[in-house]
Amino acid sequence: MLMRSEPFTEVNRIAQQLFGVPTTGTWSRPTAMPADAYRNGDEFVIAFDLPGVDADAIDIDVERNVLTVRAERRPIDLGEQATVQLSERPLGVFSRQLFLGDALDTDHIDAAYDNGVLVVRIPIAEKAKPRKISVAGREHTEQKVITG
């Protein structure tokens, strides 16, 4: 369903986890965002962590089975009197590309954002759903031999 082929993004994400370096992402070099993906019945569900991001700062595109999610976490406006005492929350641009398999119906993607989690739901394509195949039997007709 999902093909992982973003080695540099994955290496960057692992390095951030290991060294705890909160980098500021830019539009040309965005920071990776954590995601979970699973199949739930007849749909494929992907959840992205985007705490502190406004819903209007999230951009989702799909092109040629590549799902791209971009978001920007902006600093909160405290006015001109505020001075930074501690700054650990990463700001800037976050992005993630996922390569979707042909078994997904990318024409009917749905997305919802709540409590800092973006949930993208992609239906499984009809052609990829399991189905029963009926077996037709070949009728054998008996030939009667008439003797006389």
Coordinates of C-alpha atoms in Angstrom, one line a residue:
M1 CA 0.0 0.0 0.0
L2 CA 2.8 2.4 1.0
M3 CA 6.3 2.5 -0.5
R4 CA 9.0 4.0 1.6
S5 CA 11.7 5.5 -0.6
E6 CA 12.8 8.7 1.1
P7 CA 16.2 7.7 2.5
F8 CA 17.5 11.2 3.1
T9 CA 14.4 12.3 4.9
E10 CA 14.5 9.2 7.0
V11 CA 18.2 9.7 7.9
N12 CA 17.4 13.4 8.8
R13 CA 14.5 12.3 11.0
I14 CA 16.6 9.7 12.8
A15 CA 19.5 12.2 13.3
Q16 CA 17.1 14.6 14.8
Q17 CA 15.8 12.0 17.2
L18 CA 19.3 10.8 18.2
F19 CA 20.9 14.2 18.7
G20 CA 17.8 16.2 19.7
V21 CA 18.7 19.0 17.3
P22 CA 15.5 20.9 16.6
T23 CA 16.2 22.4 13.2
T24 CA 14.1 25.1 11.6
G25 CA 12.7 23.9 8.3
T26 CA 12.6 26.2 5.3
W27 CA 10.5 25.8 2.1
S28 CA 13.6 24.6 0.3
R29 CA 14.8 22.3 3.2
P30 CA 11.8 21.3 5.2
T31 CA 12.0 19.2 8.4
A32 CA 10.4 15.8 8.3
M33 CA 7.2 15.2 10.4
P34 CA 6.4 11.9 12.2
A35 CA 3.7 9.8 10.8
D36 CA 1.9 6.5 11.4
A37 CA 0.2 4.5 8.6
Y38 CA -2.1 1.5 8.8
R39 CA -4.9 -0.2 7.0
N40 CA -8.4 -0.1 8.6
G41 CA -10.9 -2.2 6.7
D42 CA -11.4 -0.7 3.3
E43 CA -9.3 2.3 3.8
F44 CA -5.7 3.3 4.3
V45 CA -5.1 5.8 7.2
I46 CA -2.1 8.0 7.7
A47 CA -1.7 10.2 10.8
F48 CA 0.8 13.1 10.9
D49 CA 1.9 14.8 14.1
L50 CA 1.6 18.6 13.5
P51 CA 1.1 20.1 17.0
G52 CA 0.9 23.9 17.0
V53 CA 0.1 24.2 13.3
D54 CA -2.9 26.1 12.2
A55 CA -5.2 24.2 9.8
D56 CA -4.8 26.9 7.2
A57 CA -1.0 26.4 7.2
I58 CA -1.4 22.7 6.0
D59 CA -1.1 21.9 2.3
I60 CA -1.9 18.4 0.9
D61 CA -1.3 17.4 -2.7
V62 CA -1.4 14.1 -4.6
E63 CA 0.3 13.7 -8.0
R64 CA 1.1 10.5 -9.7
N65 CA 0.6 8.4 -6.6
V66 CA 2.8 10.7 -4.5
L67 CA 1.1 12.2 -1.5
T68 CA 2.8 15.4 -0.3
V69 CA 1.9 17.0 3.0
R70 CA 3.5 20.4 3.9
A71 CA 2.8 22.5 7.0
E72 CA 4.3 25.5 8.6
R73 CA 4.5 26.2 12.4
R74 CA 4.8 29.9 13.0
P75 CA 6.0 31.5 16.2
I76 CA 3.3 32.8 18.4
D77 CA 3.0 36.6 18.5
L78 CA 3.9 37.8 22.0
G79 CA 4.5 41.4 21.1
E80 CA 7.7 43.4 20.9
Q81 CA 8.4 43.4 24.7
A82 CA 8.9 39.6 24.8
T83 CA 12.4 38.1 25.0
V84 CA 13.2 34.5 24.5
Q85 CA 14.1 32.6 27.7
L86 CA 13.8 29.1 26.3
S87 CA 13.1 27.9 22.7
E88 CA 12.8 24.2 22.2
R89 CA 9.7 23.9 19.9
P90 CA 10.8 23.5 16.3
L91 CA 9.4 26.2 14.0
G92 CA 9.3 26.5 10.2
V93 CA 8.3 24.2 7.4
F94 CA 7.6 20.5 7.8
S95 CA 7.1 18.2 4.8
R96 CA 6.6 14.5 4.1
Q97 CA 6.2 12.6 0.8
L98 CA 4.7 9.2 0.7
F99 CA 4.7 7.0 -2.4
L100 CA 1.3 5.3 -2.6
G101 CA 0.7 2.0 -4.3
D102 CA -1.8 1.5 -7.1
A103 CA -4.1 -0.4 -4.8
L104 CA -5.3 3.0 -3.4
D105 CA -8.1 5.2 -4.8
T106 CA -6.3 8.6 -4.8
D107 CA -9.3 10.3 -6.4
H108 CA -11.2 10.1 -3.1
I109 CA -8.8 11.2 -0.4
D110 CA -10.2 12.7 2.8
A111 CA -8.3 14.7 5.4
A112 CA -9.2 16.0 8.9
Y113 CA -7.2 17.9 11.4
D114 CA -7.9 17.8 15.1
N115 CA -5.7 18.4 18.3
G116 CA -2.5 18.7 16.3
V117 CA -3.0 15.4 14.3
L118 CA -3.7 15.4 10.6
V119 CA -5.5 12.2 9.6
V120 CA -5.6 11.4 5.9
R121 CA -7.9 8.6 4.7
I122 CA -7.5 6.9 1.4
P123 CA -10.0 4.3 0.2
I124 CA -8.7 1.0 -1.1
A125 CA -9.4 0.8 -4.8
E126 CA -12.2 -1.6 -5.8
K127 CA -9.8 -3.5 -8.0
A128 CA -7.6 -4.2 -5.0
K129 CA -10.4 -5.5 -2.7
P130 CA -10.6 -9.2 -2.1
R131 CA -13.5 -10.8 -4.0
K132 CA -15.0 -14.2 -4.5
I133 CA -14.6 -15.9 -7.9
S134 CA -17.3 -18.3 -8.9
V135 CA -16.3 -21.5 -10.5
A136 CA -18.4 -22.5 -13.5
G137 CA -18.7 -26.3 -14.0
R138 CA -18.7 -27.8 -17.5
E139 CA -21.9 -29.6 -18.1
H140 CA -21.5 -33.1 -19.3
T141 CA -24.3 -34.5 -21.4
E142 CA -24.7 -38.2 -21.5
Q143 CA -25.2 -39.6 -25.0
K144 CA -27.6 -42.5 -25.1
V145 CA -26.9 -45.2 -27.5
I146 CA -30.0 -46.7 -29.1
T147 CA -29.6 -50.2 -30.3
G148 CA -32.2 -51.8 -32.2

